[in-house]
């Protein structure tokens, strides 16, 4: 079964305290939802039209698990805490195996 992943690339972080609150609350959705954080911050080298900002990658056993975790009540609370504190590109993608 193909895995599912959250890929989140931050363009700007205008309110780091909101991002910190989101990080704490998001874990309450990710871990119970079966997600494993593979990348959170760290070094980035951007190529082409990429932006060398914070990148987060979370792996789930299936695309459906990834989508359900995103829609969970716990993650919705994290989104409220984050509100307009960042500008990011958030995607749920299907893996290849």
mmCIF file of C-alpha atoms in Angstrom:
data_model
loop_
_atom_site.group_PDB
_atom_site.id
_atom_site.type_symbol
_atom_site.label_atom_id
_atom_site.label_comp_id
_atom_site.label_asym_id
_atom_site.label_seq_id
_atom_site.Cartn_x
_atom_site.Cartn_y
_atom_site.Cartn_z
ATOM 1 C CA UNK A 1 0.000 0.000 0.000
ATOM 2 C CA UNK A 2 1.410 3.435 -0.902
ATOM 3 C CA UNK A 3 2.398 5.636 2.003
ATOM 4 C CA UNK A 4 1.055 9.135 2.514
ATOM 5 C CA UNK A 5 3.163 12.146 3.435
ATOM 6 C CA UNK A 6 2.620 15.662 4.627
ATOM 7 C CA UNK A 7 5.053 18.015 2.935
ATOM 8 C CA UNK A 8 5.150 21.510 4.355
ATOM 9 C CA UNK A 9 7.526 24.152 3.021
ATOM 10 C CA UNK A 10 7.489 27.493 4.782
ATOM 11 C CA UNK A 11 7.889 30.614 2.674
ATOM 12 C CA UNK A 12 7.965 32.983 5.636
ATOM 13 C CA UNK A 13 7.709 32.708 9.412
ATOM 14 C CA UNK A 14 6.422 36.020 10.726
ATOM 15 C CA UNK A 15 5.399 34.873 14.217
ATOM 16 C CA UNK A 16 7.709 32.152 15.587
ATOM 17 C CA UNK A 17 5.658 31.848 18.784
ATOM 18 C CA UNK A 18 2.619 30.757 16.751
ATOM 19 C CA UNK A 19 4.754 28.197 14.961
ATOM 20 C CA UNK A 20 5.959 26.862 18.325
ATOM 21 C CA UNK A 21 2.355 26.511 19.537
ATOM 22 C CA UNK A 22 1.427 24.745 16.296
ATOM 23 C CA UNK A 23 4.333 22.310 16.700
ATOM 24 C CA UNK A 24 3.138 21.224 20.150
ATOM 25 C CA UNK A 25 -0.476 20.810 19.072
ATOM 26 C CA UNK A 26 0.302 19.165 15.722
ATOM 27 C CA UNK A 27 2.079 16.313 17.511
ATOM 28 C CA UNK A 28 -1.256 15.481 19.161
ATOM 29 C CA UNK A 29 -2.644 14.762 15.680
ATOM 30 C CA UNK A 30 0.433 13.301 14.004
ATOM 31 C CA UNK A 31 1.477 10.653 16.512
ATOM 32 C CA UNK A 32 -2.004 9.239 17.292
ATOM 33 C CA UNK A 33 -2.750 9.374 13.555
ATOM 34 C CA UNK A 34 0.186 7.068 12.865
ATOM 35 C CA UNK A 35 2.532 9.751 11.523
ATOM 36 C CA UNK A 36 6.288 9.803 11.867
ATOM 37 C CA UNK A 37 8.143 13.080 11.504
ATOM 38 C CA UNK A 38 11.064 12.492 9.143
ATOM 39 C CA UNK A 39 12.204 16.110 8.642
ATOM 40 C CA UNK A 40 11.522 19.147 10.846
ATOM 41 C CA UNK A 41 13.662 22.166 10.167
ATOM 42 C CA UNK A 42 17.374 21.584 9.799
ATOM 43 C CA UNK A 43 19.572 22.498 6.884
ATOM 44 C CA UNK A 44 18.009 23.240 3.503
ATOM 45 C CA UNK A 45 19.618 23.758 0.123
ATOM 46 C CA UNK A 46 17.078 25.076 -2.373
ATOM 47 C CA UNK A 47 17.386 24.698 -6.124
ATOM 48 C CA UNK A 48 15.471 26.059 -9.098
ATOM 49 C CA UNK A 49 12.521 28.077 -7.744
ATOM 50 C CA UNK A 50 12.850 26.587 -4.233
ATOM 51 C CA UNK A 51 13.010 28.577 -1.030
ATOM 52 C CA UNK A 52 15.598 27.687 1.623
ATOM 53 C CA UNK A 53 13.229 27.928 4.579
ATOM 54 C CA UNK A 54 11.899 25.466 7.110
ATOM 55 C CA UNK A 55 10.690 22.174 5.632
ATOM 56 C CA UNK A 56 8.664 19.478 7.413
ATOM 57 C CA UNK A 57 8.042 15.941 6.152
ATOM 58 C CA UNK A 58 5.721 13.555 7.993
ATOM 59 C CA UNK A 59 5.200 9.977 6.796
ATOM 60 C CA UNK A 60 2.043 7.921 7.341
ATOM 61 C CA UNK A 61 1.377 4.282 6.430
ATOM 62 C CA UNK A 62 -1.258 5.361 3.883
ATOM 63 C CA UNK A 63 -2.539 8.395 2.031
ATOM 64 C CA UNK A 64 -5.878 7.959 3.822
ATOM 65 C CA UNK A 65 -4.177 8.125 7.235
ATOM 66 C CA UNK A 66 -2.389 11.313 6.219
ATOM 67 C CA UNK A 67 -5.623 12.919 5.029
ATOM 68 C CA UNK A 68 -7.518 11.859 8.159
ATOM 69 C CA UNK A 69 -4.828 13.268 10.462
ATOM 70 C CA UNK A 70 -5.015 16.600 8.622
ATOM 71 C CA UNK A 71 -8.788 16.716 9.144
ATOM 72 C CA UNK A 72 -8.667 15.596 12.789
ATOM 73 C CA UNK A 73 -9.941 17.834 15.566
ATOM 74 C CA UNK A 74 -6.441 17.882 17.077
ATOM 75 C CA UNK A 75 -4.869 19.227 13.895
ATOM 76 C CA UNK A 76 -7.632 21.779 13.443
ATOM 77 C CA UNK A 77 -6.651 23.176 16.862
ATOM 78 C CA UNK A 78 -3.037 23.389 15.686
ATOM 79 C CA UNK A 79 -4.159 25.353 12.629
ATOM 80 C CA UNK A 80 -6.036 27.820 14.834
ATOM 81 C CA UNK A 81 -2.892 28.339 16.917
ATOM 82 C CA UNK A 82 -0.805 28.835 13.777
ATOM 83 C CA UNK A 83 -3.354 31.143 12.106
ATOM 84 C CA UNK A 84 -1.457 33.777 10.126
ATOM 85 C CA UNK A 85 1.918 33.228 11.791
ATOM 86 C CA UNK A 86 3.454 31.676 8.676
ATOM 87 C CA UNK A 87 3.050 31.447 4.948
ATOM 88 C CA UNK A 88 3.561 27.884 3.770
ATOM 89 C CA UNK A 89 2.859 25.371 1.059
ATOM 90 C CA UNK A 90 1.234 22.315 2.696
ATOM 91 C CA UNK A 91 0.551 19.200 0.644
ATOM 92 C CA UNK A 92 -0.547 15.649 1.237
ATOM 93 C CA UNK A 93 1.130 13.383 -1.298
ATOM 94 C CA UNK A 94 0.928 9.697 -2.071
ATOM 95 C CA UNK A 95 4.162 7.712 -1.902
ATOM 96 C CA UNK A 96 5.223 5.036 -4.335
ATOM 97 C CA UNK A 97 5.191 2.036 -2.068
#
